[in-house]
Amino acid sequence: MRTALTELLGIDHPLVGFNRSPGVVTEVSKAGGLGVLAATAYTPDELDAQLTWIEQQVGGRPYGVDLLVPEKVAAGDPADLIASLRAQIPAEHQAFVDSLLEKYGIPEAQDTTVAPGGGRDEIMASINSDGADALLDVVFSHPIALIANALGTPPPHLVAQAKTAGIVVAALVGQAKHAVRQLEVGVDVLIAQGTEAGGHTGTVATTVLTPEIVDLAGDKPVLAAGGIASGRQMAAALALGASGVWCGSVWLSSNEDITPLVVKEKFLDASSADTVRSPLRTGKPARQLRSSYHDEWERPGSPSPLPMPLQLMLANEAWNRIDAAAADGNDGARALESFFIGQVVGSFGRLRPAGEIAAEIVADCERRLIELGALAATATGAAR
Amino acid sequence: MRTALTELLGIDHPLVGFNRSPGVVTEVSKAGGLGVLAATAYTPDELDAQLTWIEQQVGGRPYGVDLLVPEKVAAGDPADLIASLRAQIPAEHQAFVDSLLEKYGIPEAQDTTVAPGGGRDEIMASINSDGADALLDVVFSHPIALIANALGTPPPHLVAQAKTAGIVVAALVGQAKHAVRQLEVGVDVLIAQGTEAGGHTGTVATTVLTPEIVDLAGDKPVLAAGGIASGRQMAAALALGASGVWCGSVWLSSNEDITPLVVKEKFLDASSADTVRSPLRTGKPARQLRSSYHDEWERPGSPSPLPMPLQLMLANEAWNRIDAAAADGNDGARALESFFIGQVVGSFGRLRPAGEIAAEIVADCERRLIELGALAATATGAAR
């Protein structure tokens, strides 16, 4: 399909695949879409290596990067940000998490080395602008086609540098008023992300948000995000006026995704009603699989979640221990396990190659569009 | 457009319009869709008169009725249900509501006669099965084409009586597991209602819920509900696999809708982010316009909402006073005013004739389907 997005990026299909796994990004780009790497989970050196690897795989096809560049720097001592943030976590909260983990039989951390994408403090600190700038320097040293900012408006220097380099700037929005601000700072592509999406998201659903953003964006392409994991849903997004789709959750049903297998197995068992939009993981509302972790935090008497990034730092220590224990077959850890995921989790049937998922979404979408054209031919002529 | 729904009901367009205003129901049916009257707001005598009036207007075109027939009867003394339910409202809750109304300068009720659709206890009590049965008797004495049940599965006698009379039975569902139960009791049409819908609704969005229900329903038609107020959104619903759409909220932007003008004016000013899914109006989660009423109930120290029907009885007394005061230009009442509405409220531009709204949705949908067919022709052939 030829849309404003495929023309802008020089891709075959208006399908963007967002994921933190280089293998997924590669497969989406190879399938004729645009793979976009979630860069925030990596240190600058790791990110450099991942982007180099992606370029070796995609054979010149375009790919992109998603960052979380903060508008406001976390309120800590810039000279020793991690320690100063850590000192802001109340003892009550630390004690609650410790007792929660003890209750579920989660062992103490054995090893501070965690897998790529895990929750080290250094990475948490990338949500201050110095850390984000170090990642940005790496990103701009690679031939990326698109850079997206996940929270808030991108800083002016990001937009300026991208424009100079001919890189498309995209931004996620959950409300019309946010889209107005993004257009003012010069964003090229808006991603209308509905409440059904995984990760940080707002309250307005894709059916309602997408046409609102399309009407605001003028001739700039809009992607629909949230609730899109099939060709039918991609066709619906195009019906709503989007020039393409931004899919995140569906790749967590792919073989290439680096999420722990125990979590992916929980996803395969989940229904669409099993997610929750909650601040308990990061401090800001983010959609994730509901688990015993949420039940415990939501009990009367449990502490209220901290603001970002404190809740994120507190929770990530817990998740590192939970992930390690779950990998060892610990039942309590399996009960607690969770990760960011959208409501499409209910449609996951089995783990499959990411390239197969991408090809099926596109083929089913094209078939559905043909069917919709045929349906129009049965109309009684109200449109003419 | 010819779909399984238009064939089943003998209508021109797969557009169902749900509303409590006979004038809206009439206009939707006259426009070639199916108007469905929300019957629960009426006494049996009123309902009989409304249905007779609708029949006089629609000239033989089909129309339908929506009831709220409870699976479980409210736990009160059947001999004196209203008084026995009223006695279950805690003094703390009554005192909270009284002080809330006093704070906003809402006068005592002057008159127990309220407008049709208002909140008399007799009508609240229709959510016990005796009250619902009296409405059902009226409904079955009229030549309706469809009967829908809004909460839970319809009782077996309703399904049996409808089948005998050749009346299509429809039911709203918010989760796949509810659809399974509806199919088991013999429902003919499933309405997949996403979280973005107004009124009682679940948490799963229309983009995700609709294809799930379509896959479960086999050859039974599925309507998409929630987030549909335009031709683009109707086309998206058809892309998701629906055989038509069930629109509720959009009619509250029509001239014929009987909602107080002060509320309709608040709707015109609202954005899609201004609704809330809350149990504060009825005791069950229902999407409505957020107002000072919700701010007050959600303050620390405010009582928790009561179960249905107690919260409904408590709140309706308040709403009757608020509606009366708002009509008199009371500023506090305007701040509190609210009503059930979906996220599409953000798209309301002005009050218009319901027939014009219906015709525009259908015409825009047909035009969009033609455009989607043309888009398919630009495909690179993945579907072939």
XYZ file of C-alpha atoms in Angstrom, chain B residues 21 187 191 212 219 228 234 255 270 305 312 321 364 375 381:
15
model
C -35.537 9.797 23.141
C -28.780 -14.506 21.573
C -22.834 -6.055 20.460
C -12.460 -11.270 19.427
C -22.225 -16.747 11.559
C -18.272 5.249 16.731
C -18.076 3.031 11.126
C -31.734 18.204 18.631
C -15.856 18.642 26.271
C -19.799 4.127 46.252
C -28.313 4.648 41.630
C -32.172 18.377 42.215
C -19.026 9.114 4.924
C -5.813 1.935 -1.392
C 0.772 -7.811 -3.833
